[in-house]
Tab-separated table of C-alpha atoms in Angstrom:
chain	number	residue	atom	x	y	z
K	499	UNK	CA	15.478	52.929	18.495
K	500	UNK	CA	18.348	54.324	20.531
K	501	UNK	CA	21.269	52.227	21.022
K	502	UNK	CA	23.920	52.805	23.779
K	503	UNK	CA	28.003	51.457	23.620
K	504	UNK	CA	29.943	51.143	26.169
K	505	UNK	CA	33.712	51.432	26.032
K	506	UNK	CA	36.419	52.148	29.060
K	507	UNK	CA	36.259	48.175	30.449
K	508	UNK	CA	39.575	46.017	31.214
K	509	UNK	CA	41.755	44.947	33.408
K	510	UNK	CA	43.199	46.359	36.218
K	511	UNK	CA	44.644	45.688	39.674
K	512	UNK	CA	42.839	46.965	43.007
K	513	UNK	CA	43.194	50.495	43.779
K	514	UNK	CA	43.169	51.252	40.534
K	515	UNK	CA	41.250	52.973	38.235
K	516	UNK	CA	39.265	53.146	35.076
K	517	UNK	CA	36.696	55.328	33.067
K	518	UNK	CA	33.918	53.781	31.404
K	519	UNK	CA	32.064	55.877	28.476
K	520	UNK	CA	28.376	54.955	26.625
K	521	UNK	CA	27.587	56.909	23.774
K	522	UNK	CA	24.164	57.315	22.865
K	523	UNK	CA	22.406	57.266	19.348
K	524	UNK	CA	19.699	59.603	20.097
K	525	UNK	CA	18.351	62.486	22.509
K	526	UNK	CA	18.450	61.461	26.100
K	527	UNK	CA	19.253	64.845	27.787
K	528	UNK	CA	15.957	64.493	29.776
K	529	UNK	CA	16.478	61.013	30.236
K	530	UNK	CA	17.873	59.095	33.280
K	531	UNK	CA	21.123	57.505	32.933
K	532	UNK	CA	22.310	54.550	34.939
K	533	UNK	CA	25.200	52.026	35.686
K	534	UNK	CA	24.275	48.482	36.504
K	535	UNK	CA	26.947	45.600	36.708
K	536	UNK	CA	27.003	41.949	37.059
K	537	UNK	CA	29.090	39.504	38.586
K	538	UNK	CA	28.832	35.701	37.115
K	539	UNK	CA	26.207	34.162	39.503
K	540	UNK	CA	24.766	37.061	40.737
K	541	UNK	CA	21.913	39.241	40.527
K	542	UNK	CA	22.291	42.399	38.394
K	543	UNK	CA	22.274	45.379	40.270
K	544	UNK	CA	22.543	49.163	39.855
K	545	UNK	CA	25.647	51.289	40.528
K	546	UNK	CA	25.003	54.556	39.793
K	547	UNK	CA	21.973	56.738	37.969
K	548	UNK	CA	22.176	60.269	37.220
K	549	UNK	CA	18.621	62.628	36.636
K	550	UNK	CA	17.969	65.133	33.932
K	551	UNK	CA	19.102	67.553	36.232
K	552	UNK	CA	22.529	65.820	37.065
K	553	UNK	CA	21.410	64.635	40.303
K	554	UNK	CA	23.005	61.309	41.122
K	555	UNK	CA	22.339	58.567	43.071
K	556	UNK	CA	24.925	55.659	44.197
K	557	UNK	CA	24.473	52.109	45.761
K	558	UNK	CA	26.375	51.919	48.904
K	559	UNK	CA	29.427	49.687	47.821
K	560	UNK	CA	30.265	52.523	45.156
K	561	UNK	CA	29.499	55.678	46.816
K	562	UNK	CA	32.659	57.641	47.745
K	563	UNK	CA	34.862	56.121	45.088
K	564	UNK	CA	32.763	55.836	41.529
K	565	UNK	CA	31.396	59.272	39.890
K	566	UNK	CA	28.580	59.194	37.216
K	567	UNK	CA	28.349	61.930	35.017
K	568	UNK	CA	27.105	63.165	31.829
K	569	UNK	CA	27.808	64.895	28.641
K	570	UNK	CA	24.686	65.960	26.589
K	571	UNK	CA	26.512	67.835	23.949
K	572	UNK	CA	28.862	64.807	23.567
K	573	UNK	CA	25.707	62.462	24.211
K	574	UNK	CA	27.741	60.526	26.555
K	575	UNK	CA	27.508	59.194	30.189
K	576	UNK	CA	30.250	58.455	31.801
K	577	UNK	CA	31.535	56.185	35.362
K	578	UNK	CA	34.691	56.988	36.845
K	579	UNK	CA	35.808	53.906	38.915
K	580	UNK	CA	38.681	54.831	41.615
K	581	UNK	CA	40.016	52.150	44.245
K	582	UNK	CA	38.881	49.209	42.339
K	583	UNK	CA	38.646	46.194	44.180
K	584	UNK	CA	38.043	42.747	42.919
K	585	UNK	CA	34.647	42.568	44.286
K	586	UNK	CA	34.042	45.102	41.414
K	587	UNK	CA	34.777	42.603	38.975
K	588	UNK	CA	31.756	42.308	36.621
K	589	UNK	CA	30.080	43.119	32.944
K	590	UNK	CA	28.941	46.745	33.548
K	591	UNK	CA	26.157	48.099	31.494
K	592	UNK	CA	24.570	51.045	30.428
K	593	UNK	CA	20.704	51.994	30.242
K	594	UNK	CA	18.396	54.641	29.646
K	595	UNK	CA	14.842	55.303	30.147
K	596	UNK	CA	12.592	58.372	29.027
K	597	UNK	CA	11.206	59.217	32.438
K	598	UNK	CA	12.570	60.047	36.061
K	599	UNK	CA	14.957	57.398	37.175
K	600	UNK	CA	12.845	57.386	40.592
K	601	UNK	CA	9.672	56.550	38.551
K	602	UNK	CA	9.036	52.942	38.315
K	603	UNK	CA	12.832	51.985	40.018
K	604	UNK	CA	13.573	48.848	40.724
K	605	UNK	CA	16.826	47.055	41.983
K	606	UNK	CA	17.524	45.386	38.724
K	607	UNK	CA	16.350	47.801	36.512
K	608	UNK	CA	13.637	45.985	34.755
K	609	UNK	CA	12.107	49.086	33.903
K	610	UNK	CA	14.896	50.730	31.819
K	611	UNK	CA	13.808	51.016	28.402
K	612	UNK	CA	17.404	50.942	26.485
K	613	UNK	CA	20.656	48.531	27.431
K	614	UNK	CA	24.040	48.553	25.785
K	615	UNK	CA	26.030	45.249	25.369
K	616	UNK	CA	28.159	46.312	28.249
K	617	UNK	CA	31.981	46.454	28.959
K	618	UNK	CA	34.094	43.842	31.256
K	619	UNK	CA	35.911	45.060	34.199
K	620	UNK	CA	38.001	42.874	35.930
K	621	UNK	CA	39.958	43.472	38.962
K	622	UNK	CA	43.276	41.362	40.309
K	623	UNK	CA	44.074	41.305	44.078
């Protein structure tokens, strides 16, 4: 069983900043990585994945300001989160799954093997 934690959330005004961490129990260096957040109300949704080979992939209201990157000899993922705005607000979680991230995607991630508990982020205008 691999379990993932989360740590970086809190609170922070827009155009801020903040750097979320998951550490990972087990091997996932071939593994895709991925960011998803939600927002009370709404659907979950995916804000960043990163392949095996470090290729990354962002949703459009992220790319340009939020960086996803990993750390196999640390076994930790990481999300930088620059400019913060308050429609950023949400629980954001870490997942893993043993295969391709492009293999079975979907928007909410159904098809991600491993979740953490996640990590609040909350941004004031």
């Amino acid at each position: 069983q691999v379990q993932l934690v989360e740590s970086g959330g809190g609170s922070v005004e827009a155009g801020g900043s903040l750097r979320l961490s998951c550490t990972t129990s087990a091997y996932t260096d071939n593994w895709c990585m991925a960011w998803f957040r939600q927002a009370p109300g709404k659907e979950r949704e995916n804000v960043a994945r990163i392949e095996r080979d470090s290729t990354t992939i962002y949703t459009d209201s992220t790319k340009g300001r939020f960086t996803i990157s990993r750390d196999n000899a640390k076994s930790t993922l990481y999300l930088q989160m620059n400019r913060l705005k308050p429609d950023d607000t949400a629980m954001y979680y870490c997942a893993a799954k043993a295969r391709p991230c492009w293999q079975n995607w979907t928007p909410r991630g159904d098809e991600y093997e491993y979740w953490g508990r996640g990590t609040q982020v909350t941004v004031s205008s």
